[in-house]
Amino acid sequence: MSSTDPTPSDSHLLGASDIRELAEAFGVKPTKQRGQNFVIDGNTVRRIVRAAEVTPEDAVVEVGPGLGSLTLALLEVARHVTAVEIDPLLAQHLPTTVAARMPEKAENFNLVLSDAMEVTELPGPAPTALVANLPYNVAVPVLLHMLATFPSIERTLVMVQSEVADRLAAKPGNKVYGVPSVKANWYADVKRAGAIGRNVFWPAPNVDSGLVSLIRREPPKTAASREEVFAVVDAAFAQRRKTLRAALAGWAGSPAAAEQALAAAGIDHRLRGEMLTVEQFAAIAEHKPVKDSE
């Protein structure tokens, strides 16, 4: 993958030989369990930074920095970068790599050793952007957790498995539209932002990757809480082949109660969840029947 844009010297970025040398020196062996595939192409990480529209005013949070390929490209532009890494071995060495390759930016970098799903606060300035090469197996829950936990994040660009990218960016009526699509839309306007081939990774994954852009917006105006809305979403797609009347029967208490809630929300009970917008799910949540035992 190449770029014709004028770019600074690549000397501080990590190429294929750099990645392999660092991995060998640190005793790092990429594991499928943690979805570790390291980017080995400088043009690709710079492309990600450009697509994320990172500016010198941004404080960026990166999840899963690995050996630091994207981290270094982010530090070229951003005011501050905080990386969240779950692997103790990788976390131990990343600050050293940053200091060695970009010493002038070392003070603009923080490393948090943690599972991203357990992070509730970050050092440094509040993050304005999330940019990450997310492990395929946890991409969606990590993305949703970060958006929920850090409302200061205005822009997000994540690299995920191509199939996951399609799901996140899908619109109602699309066959892959589902829980990730609706929940991501609660927080942001979501769209595909490009494709990434397998050859820019080491080791090369067995699937293609895609970029997804999320621009924060206000959630739907509703009297229901996010948790209440998401409960409806989960119920609707747990049996996605069923009509909403049937799929929401457990949530509402009975098929008749589900039909009543749907009617109150102005939604045809014969539809399936894949046809509804996040705003319509919010309307349903507002009309959840009150059970006698409640």
Coordinates of N, CA, C and O in Angstrom, one line a residue, residues 26 61 73 92 99 107 111 114 121 124 135 148 155 165 179 190 194 200 204 207 237 248 256 265 281 285-286:
F26 N 12.4 -8.7 22.3 CA 11.6 -8.7 23.4 C 11.0 -10.1 23.8 O 10.4 -10.3 24.8
V61 N -6.5 8.3 22.3 CA -6.4 7.1 23.0 C -6.3 6.0 22.0 O -7.1 5.9 21.0
A73 N 3.1 6.8 14.5 CA 2.4 7.7 13.5 C 1.5 8.7 14.1 O 1.4 9.8 13.7
Q92 N 5.5 -3.3 28.7 CA 6.8 -3.0 29.3 C 7.8 -2.3 28.3 O 8.5 -1.4 28.7
A99 N 10.6 6.3 23.3 CA 11.7 7.2 23.7 C 12.9 7.0 22.7 O 13.6 8.0 22.5
E107 N 7.5 12.7 26.2 CA 6.7 13.3 27.3 C 5.2 13.4 26.9 O 4.4 13.8 27.8
L111 N 1.3 5.2 28.8 CA 1.0 3.8 28.6 C 0.2 3.3 29.8 O 0.5 3.5 31.0
S114 N -3.7 -2.5 31.0 CA -5.0 -2.9 31.4 C -5.8 -3.5 30.3 O -5.5 -3.3 29.1
E121 N -10.8 5.4 33.5 CA -10.2 6.7 33.5 C -8.8 6.5 32.8 O -8.2 5.5 32.8
G124 N -3.4 11.9 31.7 CA -3.3 13.0 30.7 C -4.6 13.7 30.3 O -5.6 13.5 31.0
P135 N -8.2 -5.8 18.2 CA -8.2 -7.2 18.1 C -9.5 -7.7 17.6 O -10.6 -7.3 18.1
A148 N -18.8 4.7 25.5 CA -19.7 4.9 26.6 C -18.9 5.6 27.8 O -19.5 6.4 28.5
R155 N -14.1 11.8 17.7 CA -13.9 11.1 16.5 C -13.2 9.8 16.8 O -12.3 9.7 17.6
A165 N -16.5 -4.5 10.2 CA -16.6 -3.2 9.7 C -17.9 -3.0 8.9 O -18.7 -2.0 9.1
V179 N -27.1 -5.9 16.1 CA -26.8 -5.2 17.4 C -25.6 -4.2 17.3 O -25.7 -3.1 17.8
V190 N -21.9 6.5 11.7 CA -20.9 5.5 11.4 C -20.8 5.2 9.9 O -21.8 5.2 9.2
G194 N -12.7 2.7 4.3 CA -11.6 2.1 3.5 C -11.4 0.7 3.9 O -11.9 0.1 4.8
V200 N -0.1 -6.1 4.9 CA 0.5 -5.0 5.7 C 0.7 -5.4 7.2 O 1.1 -4.6 8.0
A204 N 0.5 -12.2 8.9 CA -0.7 -11.9 8.0 C -1.9 -12.6 8.5 O -1.9 -13.8 8.7
V207 N -8.0 -13.0 7.2 CA -9.1 -12.2 6.8 C -8.6 -10.8 6.4 O -7.6 -10.3 6.9
F237 N -32.8 -8.8 18.3 CA -31.9 -9.5 17.4 C -31.5 -10.9 17.9 O -30.8 -11.6 17.3
L248 N -39.9 -9.8 20.8 CA -39.9 -9.0 22.0 C -40.9 -9.5 23.1 O -41.1 -8.8 24.1
A256 N -48.7 -10.4 23.2 CA -49.7 -9.3 23.1 C -49.2 -8.0 23.7 O -49.4 -6.9 23.2
A265 N -45.5 2.8 20.1 CA -44.3 3.4 19.5 C -44.5 3.7 18.0 O -43.6 4.3 17.4
F281 N -36.0 2.0 18.1 CA -35.8 1.2 19.3 C -36.0 2.0 20.5 O -36.5 1.4 21.5
A285 N -38.6 1.3 23.7 CA -38.2 1.2 25.1 C -39.0 2.1 26.0 O -39.3 1.8 27.1
E286 N -39.4 3.2 25.4 CA -40.2 4.2 26.2 C -41.6 3.6 26.6 O -42.2 4.0 27.5

